CSV table of N, CA and C in Angstrom, one decimal:
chain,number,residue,atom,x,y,z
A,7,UNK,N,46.0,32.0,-54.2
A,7,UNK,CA,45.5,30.9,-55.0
A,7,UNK,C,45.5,29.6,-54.3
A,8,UNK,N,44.7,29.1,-54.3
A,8,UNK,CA,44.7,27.8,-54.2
A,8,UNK,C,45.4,26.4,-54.9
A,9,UNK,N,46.2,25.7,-53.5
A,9,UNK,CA,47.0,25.2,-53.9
A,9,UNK,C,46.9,23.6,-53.9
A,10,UNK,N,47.2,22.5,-54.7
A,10,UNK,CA,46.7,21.2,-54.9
A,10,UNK,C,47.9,20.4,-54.7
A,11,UNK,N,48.2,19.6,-53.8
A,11,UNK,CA,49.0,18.4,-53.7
A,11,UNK,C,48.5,16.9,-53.0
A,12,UNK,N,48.4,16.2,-54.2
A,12,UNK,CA,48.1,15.4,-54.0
A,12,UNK,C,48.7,13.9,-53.8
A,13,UNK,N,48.5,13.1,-53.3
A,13,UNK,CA,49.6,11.7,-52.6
A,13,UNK,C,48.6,11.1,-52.2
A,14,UNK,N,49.2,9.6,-52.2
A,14,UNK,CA,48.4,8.4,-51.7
A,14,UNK,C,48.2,8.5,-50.4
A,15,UNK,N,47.7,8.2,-49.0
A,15,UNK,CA,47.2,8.6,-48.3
A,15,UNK,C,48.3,7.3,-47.3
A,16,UNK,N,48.0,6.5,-48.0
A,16,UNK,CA,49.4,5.3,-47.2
A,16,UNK,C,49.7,4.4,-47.7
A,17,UNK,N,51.1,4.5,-48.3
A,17,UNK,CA,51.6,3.9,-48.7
A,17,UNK,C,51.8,4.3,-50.5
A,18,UNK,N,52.3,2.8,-51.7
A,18,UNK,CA,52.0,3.4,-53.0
A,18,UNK,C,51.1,2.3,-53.4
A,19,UNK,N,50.3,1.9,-53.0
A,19,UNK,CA,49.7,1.1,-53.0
A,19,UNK,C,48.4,1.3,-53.9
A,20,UNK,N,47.7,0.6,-54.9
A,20,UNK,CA,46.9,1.0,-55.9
A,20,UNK,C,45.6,1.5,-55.4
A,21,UNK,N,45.6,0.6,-54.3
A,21,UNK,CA,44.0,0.7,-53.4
A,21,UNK,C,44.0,1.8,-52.5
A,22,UNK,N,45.1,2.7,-52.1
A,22,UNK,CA,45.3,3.5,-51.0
A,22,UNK,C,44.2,4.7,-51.7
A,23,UNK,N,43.9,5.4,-50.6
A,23,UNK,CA,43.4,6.3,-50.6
A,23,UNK,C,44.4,8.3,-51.4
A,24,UNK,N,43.4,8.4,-52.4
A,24,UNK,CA,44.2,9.8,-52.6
A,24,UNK,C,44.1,11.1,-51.5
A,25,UNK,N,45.0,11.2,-51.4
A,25,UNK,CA,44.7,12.5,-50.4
A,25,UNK,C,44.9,14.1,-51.3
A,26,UNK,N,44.2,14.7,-51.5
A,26,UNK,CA,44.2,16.7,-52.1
A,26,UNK,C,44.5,17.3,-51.1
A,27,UNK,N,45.8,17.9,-50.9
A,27,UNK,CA,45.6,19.1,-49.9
A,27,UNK,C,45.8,20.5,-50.5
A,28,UNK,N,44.4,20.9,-50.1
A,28,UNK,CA,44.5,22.5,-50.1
A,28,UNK,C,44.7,23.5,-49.5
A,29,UNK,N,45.1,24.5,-50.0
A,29,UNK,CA,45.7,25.4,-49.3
A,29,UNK,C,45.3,27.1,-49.7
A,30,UNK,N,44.8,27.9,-48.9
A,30,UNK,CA,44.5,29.7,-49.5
A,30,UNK,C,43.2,29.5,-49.8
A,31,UNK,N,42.8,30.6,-50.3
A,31,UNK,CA,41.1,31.3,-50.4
A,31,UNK,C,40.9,29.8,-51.4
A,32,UNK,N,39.8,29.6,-51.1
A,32,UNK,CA,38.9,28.9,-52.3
A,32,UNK,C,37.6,30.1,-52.6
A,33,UNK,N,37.5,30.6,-53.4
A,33,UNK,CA,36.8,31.9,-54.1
A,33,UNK,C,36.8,31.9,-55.6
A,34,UNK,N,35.8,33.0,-56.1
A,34,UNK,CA,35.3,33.5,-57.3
A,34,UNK,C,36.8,33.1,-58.4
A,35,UNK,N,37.9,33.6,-57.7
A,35,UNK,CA,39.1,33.2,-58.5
A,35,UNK,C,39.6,32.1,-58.9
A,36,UNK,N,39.4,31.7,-58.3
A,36,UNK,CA,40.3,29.9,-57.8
A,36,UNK,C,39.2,28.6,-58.1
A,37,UNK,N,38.0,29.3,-58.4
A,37,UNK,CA,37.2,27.6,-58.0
A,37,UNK,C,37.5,27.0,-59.9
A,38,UNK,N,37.7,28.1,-60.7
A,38,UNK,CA,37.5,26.8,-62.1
A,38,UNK,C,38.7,25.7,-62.1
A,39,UNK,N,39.9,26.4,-61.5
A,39,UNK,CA,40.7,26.1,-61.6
A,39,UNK,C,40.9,24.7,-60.8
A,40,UNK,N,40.6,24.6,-59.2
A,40,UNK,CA,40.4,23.9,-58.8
A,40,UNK,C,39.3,23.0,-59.2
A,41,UNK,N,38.1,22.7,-59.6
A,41,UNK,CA,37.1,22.4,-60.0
A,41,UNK,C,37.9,21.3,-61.2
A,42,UNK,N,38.9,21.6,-62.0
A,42,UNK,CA,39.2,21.0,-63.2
A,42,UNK,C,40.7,19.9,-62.0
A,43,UNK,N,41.3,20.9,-61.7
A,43,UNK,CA,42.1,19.8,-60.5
A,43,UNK,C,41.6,18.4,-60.0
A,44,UNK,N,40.6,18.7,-59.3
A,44,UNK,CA,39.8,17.9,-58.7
A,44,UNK,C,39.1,16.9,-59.6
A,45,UNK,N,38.9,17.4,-60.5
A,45,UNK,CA,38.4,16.1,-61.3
A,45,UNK,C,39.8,15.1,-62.0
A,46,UNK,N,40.6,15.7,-62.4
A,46,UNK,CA,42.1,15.5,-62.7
A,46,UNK,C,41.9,14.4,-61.4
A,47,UNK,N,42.2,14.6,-60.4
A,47,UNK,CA,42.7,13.5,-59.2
A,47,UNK,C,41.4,12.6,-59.5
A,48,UNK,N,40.4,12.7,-59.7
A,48,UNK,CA,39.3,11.3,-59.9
A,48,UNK,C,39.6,10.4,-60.8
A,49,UNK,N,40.5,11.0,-61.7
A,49,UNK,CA,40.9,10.0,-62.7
A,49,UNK,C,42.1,9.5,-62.4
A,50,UNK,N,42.8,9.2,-61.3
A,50,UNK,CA,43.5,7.9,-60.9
A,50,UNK,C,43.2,7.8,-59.2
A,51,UNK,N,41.9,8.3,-58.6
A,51,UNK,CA,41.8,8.1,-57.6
A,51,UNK,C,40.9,6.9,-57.5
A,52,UNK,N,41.0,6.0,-56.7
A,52,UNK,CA,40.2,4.4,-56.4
A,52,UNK,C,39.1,4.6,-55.4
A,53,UNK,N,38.8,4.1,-54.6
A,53,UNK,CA,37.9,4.2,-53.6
A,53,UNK,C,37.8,5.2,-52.9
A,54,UNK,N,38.4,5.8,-52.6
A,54,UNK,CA,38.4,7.4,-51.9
A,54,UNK,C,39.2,8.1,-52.1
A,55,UNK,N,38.8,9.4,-52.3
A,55,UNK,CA,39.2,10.9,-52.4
A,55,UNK,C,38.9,11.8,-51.1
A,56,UNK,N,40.4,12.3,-50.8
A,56,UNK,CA,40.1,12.8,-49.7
A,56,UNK,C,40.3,14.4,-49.7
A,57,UNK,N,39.4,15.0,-49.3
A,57,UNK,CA,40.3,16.5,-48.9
A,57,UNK,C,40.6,17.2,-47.8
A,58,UNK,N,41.8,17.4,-47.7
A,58,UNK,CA,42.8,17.5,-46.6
A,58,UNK,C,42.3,19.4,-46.5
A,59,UNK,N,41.7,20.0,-45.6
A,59,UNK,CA,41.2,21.3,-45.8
A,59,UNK,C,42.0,22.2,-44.9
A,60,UNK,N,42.9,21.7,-44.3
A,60,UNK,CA,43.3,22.3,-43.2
A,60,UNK,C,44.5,23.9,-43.0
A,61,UNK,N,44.6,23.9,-44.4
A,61,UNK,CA,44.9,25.0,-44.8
A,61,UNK,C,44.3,26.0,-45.9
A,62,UNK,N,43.1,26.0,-45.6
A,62,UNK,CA,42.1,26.7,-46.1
A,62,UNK,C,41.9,27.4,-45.6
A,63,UNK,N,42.1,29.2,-46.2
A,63,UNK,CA,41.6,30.4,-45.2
A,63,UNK,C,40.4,30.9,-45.4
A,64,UNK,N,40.0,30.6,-46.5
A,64,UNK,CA,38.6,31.0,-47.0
A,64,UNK,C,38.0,30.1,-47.9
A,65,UNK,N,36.4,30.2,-47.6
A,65,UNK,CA,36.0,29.0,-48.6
A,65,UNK,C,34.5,29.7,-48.9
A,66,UNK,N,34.2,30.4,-50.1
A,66,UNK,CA,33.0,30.6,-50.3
A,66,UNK,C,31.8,29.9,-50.8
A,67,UNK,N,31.0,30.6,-51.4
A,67,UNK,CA,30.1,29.7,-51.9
A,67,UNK,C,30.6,29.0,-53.0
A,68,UNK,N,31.0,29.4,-53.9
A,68,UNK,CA,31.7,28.2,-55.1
A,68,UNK,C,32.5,27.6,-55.0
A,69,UNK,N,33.3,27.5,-53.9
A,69,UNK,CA,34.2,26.1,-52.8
A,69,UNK,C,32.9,25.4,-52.8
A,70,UNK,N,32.0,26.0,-52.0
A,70,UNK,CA,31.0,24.5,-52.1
A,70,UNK,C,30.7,23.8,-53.3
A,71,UNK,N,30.5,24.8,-54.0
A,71,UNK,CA,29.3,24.0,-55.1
A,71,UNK,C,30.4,23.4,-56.1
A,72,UNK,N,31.8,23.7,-55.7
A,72,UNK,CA,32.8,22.6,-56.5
A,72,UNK,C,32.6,21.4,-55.3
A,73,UNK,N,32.5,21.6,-54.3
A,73,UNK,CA,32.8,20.2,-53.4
A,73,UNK,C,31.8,19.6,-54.2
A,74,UNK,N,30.4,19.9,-54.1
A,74,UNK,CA,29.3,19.0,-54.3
A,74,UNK,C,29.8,18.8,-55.6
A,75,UNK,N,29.8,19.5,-56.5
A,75,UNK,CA,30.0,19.1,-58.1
A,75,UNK,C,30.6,17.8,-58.1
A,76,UNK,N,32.3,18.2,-57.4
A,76,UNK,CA,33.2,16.7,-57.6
A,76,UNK,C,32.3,15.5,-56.7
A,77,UNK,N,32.2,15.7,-55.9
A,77,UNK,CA,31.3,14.2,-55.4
A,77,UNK,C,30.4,13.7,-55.9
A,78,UNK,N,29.6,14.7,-56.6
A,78,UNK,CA,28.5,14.0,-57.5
A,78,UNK,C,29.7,13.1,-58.4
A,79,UNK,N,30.6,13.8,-59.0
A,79,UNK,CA,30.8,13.0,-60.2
A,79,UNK,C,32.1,11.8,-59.6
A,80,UNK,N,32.3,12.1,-58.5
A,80,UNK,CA,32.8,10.8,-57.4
A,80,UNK,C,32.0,9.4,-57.2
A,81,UNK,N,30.6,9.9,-57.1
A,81,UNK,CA,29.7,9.0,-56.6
A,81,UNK,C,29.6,8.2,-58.1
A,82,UNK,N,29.7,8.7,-59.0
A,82,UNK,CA,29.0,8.1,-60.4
A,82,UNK,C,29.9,7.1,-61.0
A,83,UNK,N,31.4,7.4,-60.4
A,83,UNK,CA,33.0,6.8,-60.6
A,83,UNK,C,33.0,5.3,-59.5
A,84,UNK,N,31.9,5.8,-58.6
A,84,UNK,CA,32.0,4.7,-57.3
A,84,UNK,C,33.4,5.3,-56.7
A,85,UNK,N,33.8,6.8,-56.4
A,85,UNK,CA,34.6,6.5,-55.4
A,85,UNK,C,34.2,7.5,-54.4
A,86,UNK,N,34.0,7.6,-53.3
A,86,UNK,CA,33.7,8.1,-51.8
A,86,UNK,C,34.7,9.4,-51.7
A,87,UNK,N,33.6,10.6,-51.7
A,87,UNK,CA,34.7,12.0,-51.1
A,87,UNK,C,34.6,12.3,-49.5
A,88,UNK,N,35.8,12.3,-49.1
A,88,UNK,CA,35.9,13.0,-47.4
A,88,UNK,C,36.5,14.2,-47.1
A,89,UNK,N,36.9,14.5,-45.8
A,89,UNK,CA,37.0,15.5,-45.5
A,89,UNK,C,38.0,15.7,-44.6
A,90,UNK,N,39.3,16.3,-44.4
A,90,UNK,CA,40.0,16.1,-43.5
A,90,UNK,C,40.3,17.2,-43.0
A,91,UNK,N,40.5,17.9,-41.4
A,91,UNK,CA,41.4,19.2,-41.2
A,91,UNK,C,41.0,20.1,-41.5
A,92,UNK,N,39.3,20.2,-41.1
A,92,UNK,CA,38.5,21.1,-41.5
A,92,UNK,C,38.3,22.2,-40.4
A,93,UNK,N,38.7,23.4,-41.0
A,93,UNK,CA,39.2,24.6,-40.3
A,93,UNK,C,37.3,24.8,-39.3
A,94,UNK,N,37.7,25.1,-38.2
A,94,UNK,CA,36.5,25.9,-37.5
A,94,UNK,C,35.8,26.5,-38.0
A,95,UNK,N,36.2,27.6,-39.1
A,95,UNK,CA,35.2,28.5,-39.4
A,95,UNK,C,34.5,27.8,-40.8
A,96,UNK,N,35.0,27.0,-41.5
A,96,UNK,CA,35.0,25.9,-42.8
A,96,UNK,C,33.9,24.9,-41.9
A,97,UNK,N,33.8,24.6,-40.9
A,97,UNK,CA,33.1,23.5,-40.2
A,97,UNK,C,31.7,24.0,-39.9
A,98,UNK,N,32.0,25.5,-39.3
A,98,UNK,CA,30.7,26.4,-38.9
A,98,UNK,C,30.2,26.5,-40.3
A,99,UNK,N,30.8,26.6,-41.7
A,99,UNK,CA,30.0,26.6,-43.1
A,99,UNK,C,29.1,25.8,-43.0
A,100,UNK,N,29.8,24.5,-43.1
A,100,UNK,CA,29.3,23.5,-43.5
A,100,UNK,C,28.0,23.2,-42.8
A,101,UNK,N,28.1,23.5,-41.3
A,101,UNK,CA,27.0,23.1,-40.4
A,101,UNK,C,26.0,24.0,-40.6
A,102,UNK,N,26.1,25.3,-41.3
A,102,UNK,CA,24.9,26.7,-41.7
A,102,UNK,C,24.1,26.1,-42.6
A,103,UNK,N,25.1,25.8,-43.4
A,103,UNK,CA,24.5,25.1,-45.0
A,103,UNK,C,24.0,23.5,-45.0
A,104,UNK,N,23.7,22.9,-43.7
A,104,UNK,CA,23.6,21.6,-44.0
A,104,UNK,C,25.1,20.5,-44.9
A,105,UNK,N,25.5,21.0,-45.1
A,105,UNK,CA,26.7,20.4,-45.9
A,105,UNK,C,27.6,19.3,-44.9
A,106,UNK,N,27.8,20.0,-43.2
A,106,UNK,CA,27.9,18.9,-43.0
A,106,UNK,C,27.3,17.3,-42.7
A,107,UNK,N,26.4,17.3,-43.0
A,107,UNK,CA,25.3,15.9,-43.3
A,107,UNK,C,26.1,15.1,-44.8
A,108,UNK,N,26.7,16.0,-45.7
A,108,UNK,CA,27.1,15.1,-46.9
A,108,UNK,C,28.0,15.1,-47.2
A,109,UNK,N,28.8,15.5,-46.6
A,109,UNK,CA,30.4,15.3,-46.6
A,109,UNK,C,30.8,14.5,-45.5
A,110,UNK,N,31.7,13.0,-45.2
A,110,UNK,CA,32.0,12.6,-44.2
A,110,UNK,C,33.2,13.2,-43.7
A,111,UNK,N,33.3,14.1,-42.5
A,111,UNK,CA,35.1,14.2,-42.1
A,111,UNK,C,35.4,13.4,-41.3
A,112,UNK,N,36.7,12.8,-41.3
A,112,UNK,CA,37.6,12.3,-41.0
A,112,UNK,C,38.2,12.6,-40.0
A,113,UNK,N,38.8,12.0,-38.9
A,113,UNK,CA,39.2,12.6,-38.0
A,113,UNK,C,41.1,12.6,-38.5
């Protein structure tokens, strides 16, 4: 299952950035669940939302189409989604699918 912890990125500061870290399969199981998580953190996240991916073993097609879902409804909030600790094989997705062009990662 996929797992959600989320923290200000530096500091407690109102303006800081939220950071999501996930963790395990993102799949057929796990995406509603996540999907409703993710929107949960938009509602006290400020200027950026981040996802920390670096313990992601799997990320299917409905990992994406939650990423895109929550950014869409990021962008409409005015706050910016990124991308952090994005596993090789999670990178090689992104770059098949064009995805990485719309998602910014982070170093």
């Amino acid at each position: 299952m996929t797992a959600i912890d989320t923290a200000p990125l530096s500091g407690a500061s109102a303006s800081a950035p939220t950071l999501v870290r996930l963790s395990g399969d993102i799949d057929i199981f796990t995406t509603a669940q996540l999907r409703q998580r993710l929107i949960n953190a938009l509602s006290y996240s400020t200027g950026l939302l981040v996802l920390d991916l670096s313990q992601v073993t799997f990320c299917g097609a409905g990992g994406l189409g939650v990423m895109i879902g929550v950014q869409g409804r990021a962008r409409s909030l005015g706050i910016r989604l990124a991308l952090i600790g994005v596993p090789p094989r999670m990178a090689r997705l992104l770059r098949i699918t064009g995805l990485d062009h719309r998602f910014p990662v982070m170093a």
